Amino acid sequence: MNFFLFLIFLFGFSNLRFLHSQKLNNKKNFLFNPAFFILNHIKDSHEWNFFEKEKKNVSFSLPILILNKGLNVFMSSKFNHGNNLLKINKFYYRFFHDKIYQTNYVGFLKTDKNGFILNKIPFDFSITKNVFCLITSIFILSFIFIKLSSSYKKKFVKNKLFILLEAIILFLKNEIVIPNIGKKKDKNTFYLPLLLTLFFYILVNNILGIIPTGPNITGNISVTLSLSMIIFLITFFSSKKNYWKHLFFPPNVPFLIKFLLIPIEILGLLIRPFTLCIRLFANITAGHIILLSFISLIFIFKNFFSIVISIPFSIFISLLEIMVCFLQAFIFTSLSALYLGLAIN
């Protein structure tokens, strides 16, 4: 019962910011835009907004680093949510829809006939909300596993979280790593820590993504593509001679059929990192979109029945997202172990 009450609290708090902004906007002709609402919640940003209080955003400013004839470092609060025009090193910058554009002294944005902005975008190396939370997740994992390691040195484990982590580690080792990689010690000393780190890193970032006002880290295709490319490169450099022999010259296959199989095998090799990337990205993003879509029904229909339908389904999707957090981390790790196993064995 307490768990369900906690979920209802999370559901309510996650929409506190939006509900409050709705109250502030009492225009009769106000039209709710569900697409803007959903995209605003799942996209990355240069500041971390929590909620609104007395017509002011309660947010956490993040550092902006732009490279344009030198490195310029300042806080995102200087843009004042896009209301200010900044002059740095004789250049003017404007913040519009979470992007920084170089403009003239009046902040003019030039667009084409399709509405795309043509202004120059400086090289942006800013610490955005997703980058900040990726760094935070590293510290969270380091803290937990350093504490777990120190507890083993004392030869006892009392914490229930550590007991759960031990069970997960043993499961991953016995059910994923050993069947795919093998039992040899030289293999496990490298690939086991790699796959365990991959699993827990994805899991922690998935969980951070379902926290109210939390970041959509693994719902960012840049993050998932980076993880999949790491696995692809490790697979590439760990592969044995026989792996490439089977790839470019399949044995026990008629000669003419080889010309058909070789392009398919090469294409399959190149597609693997993209399937890993898109699977994780699409599943995590889809969960957030479905949840926010049910919430949007309340503001689209504006009646009691929409609340009765929306809230139970939203709680159900929230529960499903918790399961998906573990499931997607498991699938990504399993496929990574499979690809590595095919290359090194």
Coordinates of C-alpha atoms in Angstrom, one line a residue:
M1 CA 0.0 0.0 0.0
N2 CA 2.8 2.4 0.9
F3 CA 4.4 1.6 -2.5
F4 CA 1.3 2.7 -4.4
L5 CA 0.9 5.9 -2.3
F6 CA 4.6 6.6 -3.1
L7 CA 3.9 6.2 -6.8
I8 CA 0.9 8.5 -6.7
F9 CA 3.1 11.1 -4.9
L10 CA 5.7 10.8 -7.7
F11 CA 3.0 11.1 -10.3
G12 CA 1.6 14.2 -8.8
F13 CA 5.0 15.8 -8.1
S14 CA 6.3 15.2 -11.6
N15 CA 3.5 17.3 -13.0
L16 CA 3.6 20.0 -10.3
R17 CA 5.6 22.4 -12.5
F18 CA 3.2 22.0 -15.5
L19 CA 0.1 22.3 -13.4
H20 CA 1.4 25.4 -11.8
S21 CA 2.2 27.0 -15.1
Q22 CA -1.3 26.2 -16.3
K23 CA -2.8 28.2 -13.4
L24 CA -0.6 31.1 -14.2
N25 CA -1.8 31.2 -17.8
N26 CA -5.5 32.1 -17.6
K27 CA -6.0 33.3 -21.1
K28 CA -9.4 32.3 -22.5
N29 CA -8.0 31.3 -25.9
F30 CA -5.1 29.3 -24.5
L31 CA -4.7 26.1 -26.5
F32 CA -2.8 23.2 -24.9
N33 CA -0.1 21.8 -27.2
P34 CA 0.6 18.2 -26.2
A35 CA 3.6 17.8 -28.6
F36 CA 5.3 20.8 -27.1
F37 CA 4.6 19.6 -23.6
I38 CA 6.0 16.1 -24.3
L39 CA 9.1 17.3 -26.2
N40 CA 9.8 19.9 -23.5
H41 CA 10.0 17.1 -20.9
I42 CA 12.1 14.6 -22.8
K43 CA 14.7 16.9 -24.5
D44 CA 18.0 18.0 -23.1
S45 CA 18.5 21.5 -21.8
H46 CA 21.2 24.0 -20.6
E47 CA 19.4 24.4 -17.2
W48 CA 17.5 22.1 -14.9
N49 CA 14.0 23.4 -14.2
F50 CA 12.3 21.9 -11.1
F51 CA 9.0 23.9 -10.7
E52 CA 7.6 27.4 -10.8
K53 CA 7.0 29.5 -7.7
E54 CA 5.4 33.0 -7.7
K55 CA 5.8 33.3 -11.5
K56 CA 9.5 32.4 -11.4
N57 CA 11.2 29.2 -12.5
V58 CA 13.0 27.4 -9.7
S59 CA 15.9 26.0 -11.7
F60 CA 19.6 25.0 -11.5
S61 CA 21.8 26.9 -13.9
L62 CA 24.5 24.8 -15.7
P63 CA 27.8 26.1 -17.2
I64 CA 27.9 27.0 -20.9
L65 CA 31.1 26.5 -22.8
I66 CA 31.1 27.8 -26.4
L67 CA 34.1 27.9 -28.7
N68 CA 34.2 30.9 -31.1
K69 CA 37.6 32.6 -31.4
G70 CA 38.5 31.4 -27.9
L71 CA 36.7 29.4 -25.2
N72 CA 33.9 31.4 -23.5
V73 CA 32.6 30.0 -20.2
F74 CA 29.6 31.4 -18.3
M75 CA 26.4 30.2 -16.5
S76 CA 23.2 29.6 -18.4
S77 CA 21.4 32.0 -16.0
K78 CA 23.0 34.9 -18.0
F79 CA 20.6 34.3 -20.8
N80 CA 17.6 34.6 -18.3
H81 CA 15.7 31.8 -20.0
G82 CA 16.3 33.3 -23.5
N83 CA 15.2 36.9 -22.5
N84 CA 18.8 38.4 -22.6
L85 CA 21.1 39.1 -25.5
L86 CA 24.7 38.5 -24.6
K87 CA 27.8 40.2 -26.0
I88 CA 31.0 38.2 -25.7
N89 CA 34.2 39.1 -27.6
K90 CA 32.5 41.4 -30.0
F91 CA 29.9 38.7 -30.8
Y92 CA 26.2 38.7 -29.9
Y93 CA 24.5 35.5 -28.8
R94 CA 20.9 34.6 -28.3
F95 CA 19.4 31.6 -26.6
F96 CA 16.4 30.2 -28.4
H97 CA 14.7 26.8 -27.9
D98 CA 17.7 25.5 -25.9
K99 CA 20.2 26.4 -28.7
I100 CA 22.7 29.2 -28.8
Y101 CA 22.8 31.3 -32.0
Q102 CA 25.2 34.0 -33.1
T103 CA 23.2 37.2 -34.0
N104 CA 23.5 40.9 -34.7
Y105 CA 23.3 43.5 -32.0
V106 CA 19.5 43.4 -32.0
G107 CA 19.3 39.5 -31.7
F108 CA 17.8 39.0 -35.1
L109 CA 17.3 35.3 -36.2
K110 CA 17.2 34.8 -39.9
T111 CA 15.0 31.9 -41.2
D112 CA 14.4 30.3 -44.5
K113 CA 11.0 29.7 -46.2
N114 CA 10.5 26.5 -44.1
G115 CA 11.1 28.3 -40.8
F116 CA 14.6 26.9 -40.2
I117 CA 17.0 29.2 -38.5
L118 CA 20.0 30.1 -40.6
N119 CA 22.1 31.9 -38.0
K120 CA 25.6 30.5 -37.2
I121 CA 25.7 28.1 -34.2
P122 CA 29.0 28.3 -32.3
F123 CA 30.7 25.1 -31.1
D124 CA 28.8 24.2 -28.0
F125 CA 30.6 22.1 -25.3
S126 CA 28.2 23.0 -22.5
I127 CA 27.5 20.8 -19.5
T128 CA 23.8 20.2 -20.2
K129 CA 21.4 18.5 -17.9
N130 CA 22.1 15.1 -19.4
V131 CA 25.9 15.5 -19.2
F132 CA 25.6 16.6 -15.6
C133 CA 23.5 13.6 -14.7
L134 CA 25.8 11.2 -16.6
I135 CA 28.7 12.5 -14.4
T136 CA 26.4 12.2 -11.3
S137 CA 25.7 8.6 -12.2
I138 CA 29.4 7.8 -12.2
F139 CA 29.8 9.1 -8.7
I140 CA 26.7 7.2 -7.5
L141 CA 28.0 3.9 -8.9
S142 CA 31.5 4.6 -7.6
F143 CA 30.2 5.3 -4.1
I144 CA 27.9 2.2 -4.0
F145 CA 30.5 -0.3 -5.3
I146 CA 33.4 1.2 -3.2
K147 CA 31.1 0.7 -0.1
L148 CA 30.3 -2.8 -1.4
S149 CA 34.0 -3.7 -1.8
S150 CA 34.8 -2.4 1.7
S151 CA 32.1 -4.4 3.3
Y152 CA 33.6 -7.6 1.7
K153 CA 36.9 -6.7 3.2
K154 CA 35.2 -6.8 6.6
K155 CA 33.9 -10.3 5.6
F156 CA 30.2 -9.5 6.2
V157 CA 27.4 -7.9 4.3
K158 CA 24.5 -6.6 6.2
N159 CA 23.0 -4.0 3.8
K160 CA 20.0 -5.4 1.8
L161 CA 21.0 -3.4 -1.2
F162 CA 24.5 -5.0 -1.2
I163 CA 22.9 -8.4 -1.0
L164 CA 20.7 -7.6 -4.0
L165 CA 23.7 -6.3 -5.9
E166 CA 25.6 -9.4 -5.2
A167 CA 22.8 -11.6 -6.5
I168 CA 22.6 -9.5 -9.7
I169 CA 26.3 -9.7 -10.2
L170 CA 26.3 -13.5 -9.8
F171 CA 23.4 -13.8 -12.2
L172 CA 25.0 -11.7 -14.9
K173 CA 28.3 -13.7 -14.5
N174 CA 26.7 -17.1 -14.6
E175 CA 23.9 -16.5 -17.1
I176 CA 25.4 -13.9 -19.5
V177 CA 29.2 -13.6 -19.3
I178 CA 30.3 -17.3 -18.9
P179 CA 27.8 -18.8 -21.5
N180 CA 28.9 -16.2 -24.1
I181 CA 32.5 -15.3 -23.2
G182 CA 33.7 -18.5 -21.5
K183 CA 35.2 -19.5 -18.1
K184 CA 38.8 -18.6 -18.9
K185 CA 40.3 -16.3 -16.3
D186 CA 42.1 -14.0 -18.7
K187 CA 38.8 -13.3 -20.5
N188 CA 36.7 -12.8 -17.4
T189 CA 39.3 -10.4 -15.9
F190 CA 38.5 -7.9 -18.7
Y191 CA 35.1 -8.6 -20.1
L192 CA 33.3 -9.4 -16.8
P193 CA 34.0 -5.9 -15.3
L194 CA 33.2 -4.3 -18.7
L195 CA 29.8 -5.9 -19.0
L196 CA 28.9 -5.4 -15.3
T197 CA 29.8 -1.7 -15.6
L198 CA 27.7 -1.4 -18.8
F199 CA 24.7 -3.0 -17.1
F200 CA 24.8 -0.9 -13.9
Y201 CA 25.6 2.3 -15.8
I202 CA 22.5 1.8 -18.1
L203 CA 20.4 0.7 -15.1
V204 CA 21.2 3.8 -12.9
N205 CA 20.7 6.2 -15.8
N206 CA 17.3 4.5 -16.7
I207 CA 16.2 4.9 -13.1
L208 CA 17.3 8.6 -13.0
G209 CA 15.1 9.1 -16.1
I210 CA 11.9 8.1 -14.3
I211 CA 12.5 10.3 -11.3
P212 CA 10.2 13.4 -11.3
T213 CA 11.8 16.3 -13.2
G214 CA 14.7 13.9 -13.9
P215 CA 16.8 13.8 -17.1
N216 CA 16.0 11.6 -20.1
I217 CA 19.5 10.3 -20.3
T218 CA 19.1 6.9 -22.1
G219 CA 16.3 8.5 -24.1
N220 CA 19.1 10.6 -25.8
I221 CA 20.3 8.9 -28.9
S222 CA 23.8 10.4 -28.5
V223 CA 24.2 8.5 -25.2
T224 CA 23.0 5.1 -26.6
L225 CA 25.0 5.5 -29.8
S226 CA 28.2 6.2 -27.7
L227 CA 27.6 3.1 -25.6
S228 CA 27.0 0.9 -28.7
M229 CA 30.0 2.2 -30.5
I230 CA 32.2 1.4 -27.5
I231 CA 31.0 -2.2 -27.7
F232 CA 31.5 -2.3 -31.5
L233 CA 35.1 -1.0 -31.2
I234 CA 35.9 -3.5 -28.4
T235 CA 34.4 -6.3 -30.5
F236 CA 36.4 -5.2 -33.5
F237 CA 39.8 -5.1 -31.8
S238 CA 39.1 -8.3 -29.7
S239 CA 38.1 -10.5 -32.6
K240 CA 40.2 -13.5 -33.7
K241 CA 41.5 -14.4 -37.2
N242 CA 38.9 -17.1 -37.6
Y243 CA 36.1 -14.6 -37.0
W244 CA 37.2 -12.5 -40.0
K245 CA 37.8 -15.7 -42.0
H246 CA 34.2 -16.8 -41.5
L247 CA 33.0 -13.3 -42.2
F248 CA 34.8 -12.7 -45.5
F249 CA 35.2 -16.3 -46.7
P250 CA 32.4 -18.5 -45.2
P251 CA 33.6 -22.2 -45.1
N252 CA 31.5 -25.1 -46.5
V253 CA 29.5 -22.8 -48.7
P254 CA 29.3 -23.0 -52.5
F255 CA 31.5 -20.5 -54.2
L256 CA 28.7 -18.5 -55.9
I257 CA 26.7 -18.3 -52.7
K258 CA 29.7 -16.7 -51.0
F259 CA 29.2 -13.6 -53.1
L260 CA 25.7 -13.3 -51.7
L261 CA 26.6 -14.1 -48.1
I262 CA 29.6 -11.9 -47.7
P263 CA 27.8 -8.5 -48.3
I264 CA 25.0 -9.7 -45.9
E265 CA 27.5 -10.6 -43.2
I266 CA 29.4 -7.3 -43.5
L267 CA 26.1 -5.3 -43.5
G268 CA 25.0 -7.3 -40.4
L269 CA 28.3 -6.5 -38.6
L270 CA 27.8 -2.7 -39.3
I271 CA 24.1 -2.7 -38.3
R272 CA 24.7 -4.3 -34.9
P273 CA 25.8 -1.1 -33.1
F274 CA 22.8 0.8 -34.5
T275 CA 20.3 -1.9 -33.5
L276 CA 21.8 -1.7 -29.9
C277 CA 21.5 2.1 -30.0
I278 CA 18.0 2.4 -31.4
R279 CA 16.5 -0.4 -29.2
L280 CA 17.5 1.2 -25.9
F281 CA 16.8 4.8 -27.1
A282 CA 13.3 3.9 -28.6
N283 CA 12.1 1.8 -25.6
I284 CA 13.1 4.4 -23.0
T285 CA 11.7 7.4 -25.0
A286 CA 8.5 5.5 -25.9
G287 CA 7.8 4.9 -22.2
H288 CA 8.2 8.7 -21.4
I289 CA 6.0 9.7 -24.4
I290 CA 3.2 7.2 -23.5
L291 CA 3.2 8.4 -19.8
L292 CA 3.1 12.1 -20.8
S293 CA 0.4 11.4 -23.5
F294 CA -1.9 10.0 -20.8
I295 CA -1.3 13.1 -18.7
S296 CA -2.0 15.3 -21.7
L297 CA -5.5 13.8 -21.9
I298 CA -6.5 15.7 -18.8
F299 CA -5.7 19.1 -20.4
I300 CA -7.1 18.1 -23.8
F301 CA -10.6 16.9 -22.7
K302 CA -10.8 18.9 -19.4
N303 CA -13.4 16.7 -17.7
F304 CA -13.7 14.2 -14.8
F305 CA -13.6 11.1 -17.1
S306 CA -10.3 12.1 -18.5
I307 CA -8.8 12.1 -15.0
V308 CA -10.4 8.8 -14.1
I309 CA -8.8 7.2 -17.2
S310 CA -5.5 9.1 -17.2
I311 CA -4.3 8.7 -13.7
P312 CA -4.7 4.9 -13.4
F313 CA -3.1 4.3 -16.7
S314 CA -0.2 6.7 -15.9
I315 CA 0.5 4.8 -12.7
F316 CA 0.4 1.5 -14.6
I317 CA 2.9 2.9 -17.2
S318 CA 5.1 4.2 -14.3
L319 CA 5.2 0.7 -12.9
L320 CA 6.0 -0.7 -16.4
E321 CA 8.8 1.8 -16.8
I322 CA 10.5 0.5 -13.6
M323 CA 10.5 -3.0 -15.2
V324 CA 11.7 -1.6 -18.5
C325 CA 14.7 0.0 -16.7
F326 CA 16.0 -3.4 -15.7
L327 CA 14.9 -5.2 -18.8
Q328 CA 16.6 -2.8 -21.3
A329 CA 19.8 -2.8 -19.2
F330 CA 19.7 -6.6 -19.3
I331 CA 19.0 -6.8 -23.0
F332 CA 21.8 -4.4 -23.9
T333 CA 24.3 -6.3 -21.8
S334 CA 23.2 -9.7 -23.1
L335 CA 23.5 -8.6 -26.8
S336 CA 26.9 -7.0 -26.1
A337 CA 28.1 -10.2 -24.5
L338 CA 26.8 -12.2 -27.5
Y339 CA 28.6 -10.0 -30.0
L340 CA 31.8 -10.1 -28.0
G341 CA 31.5 -13.9 -27.6
L342 CA 31.1 -14.4 -31.4
A343 CA 34.3 -12.3 -32.0
I344 CA 36.6 -13.8 -29.4
N345 CA 35.5 -17.4 -29.5

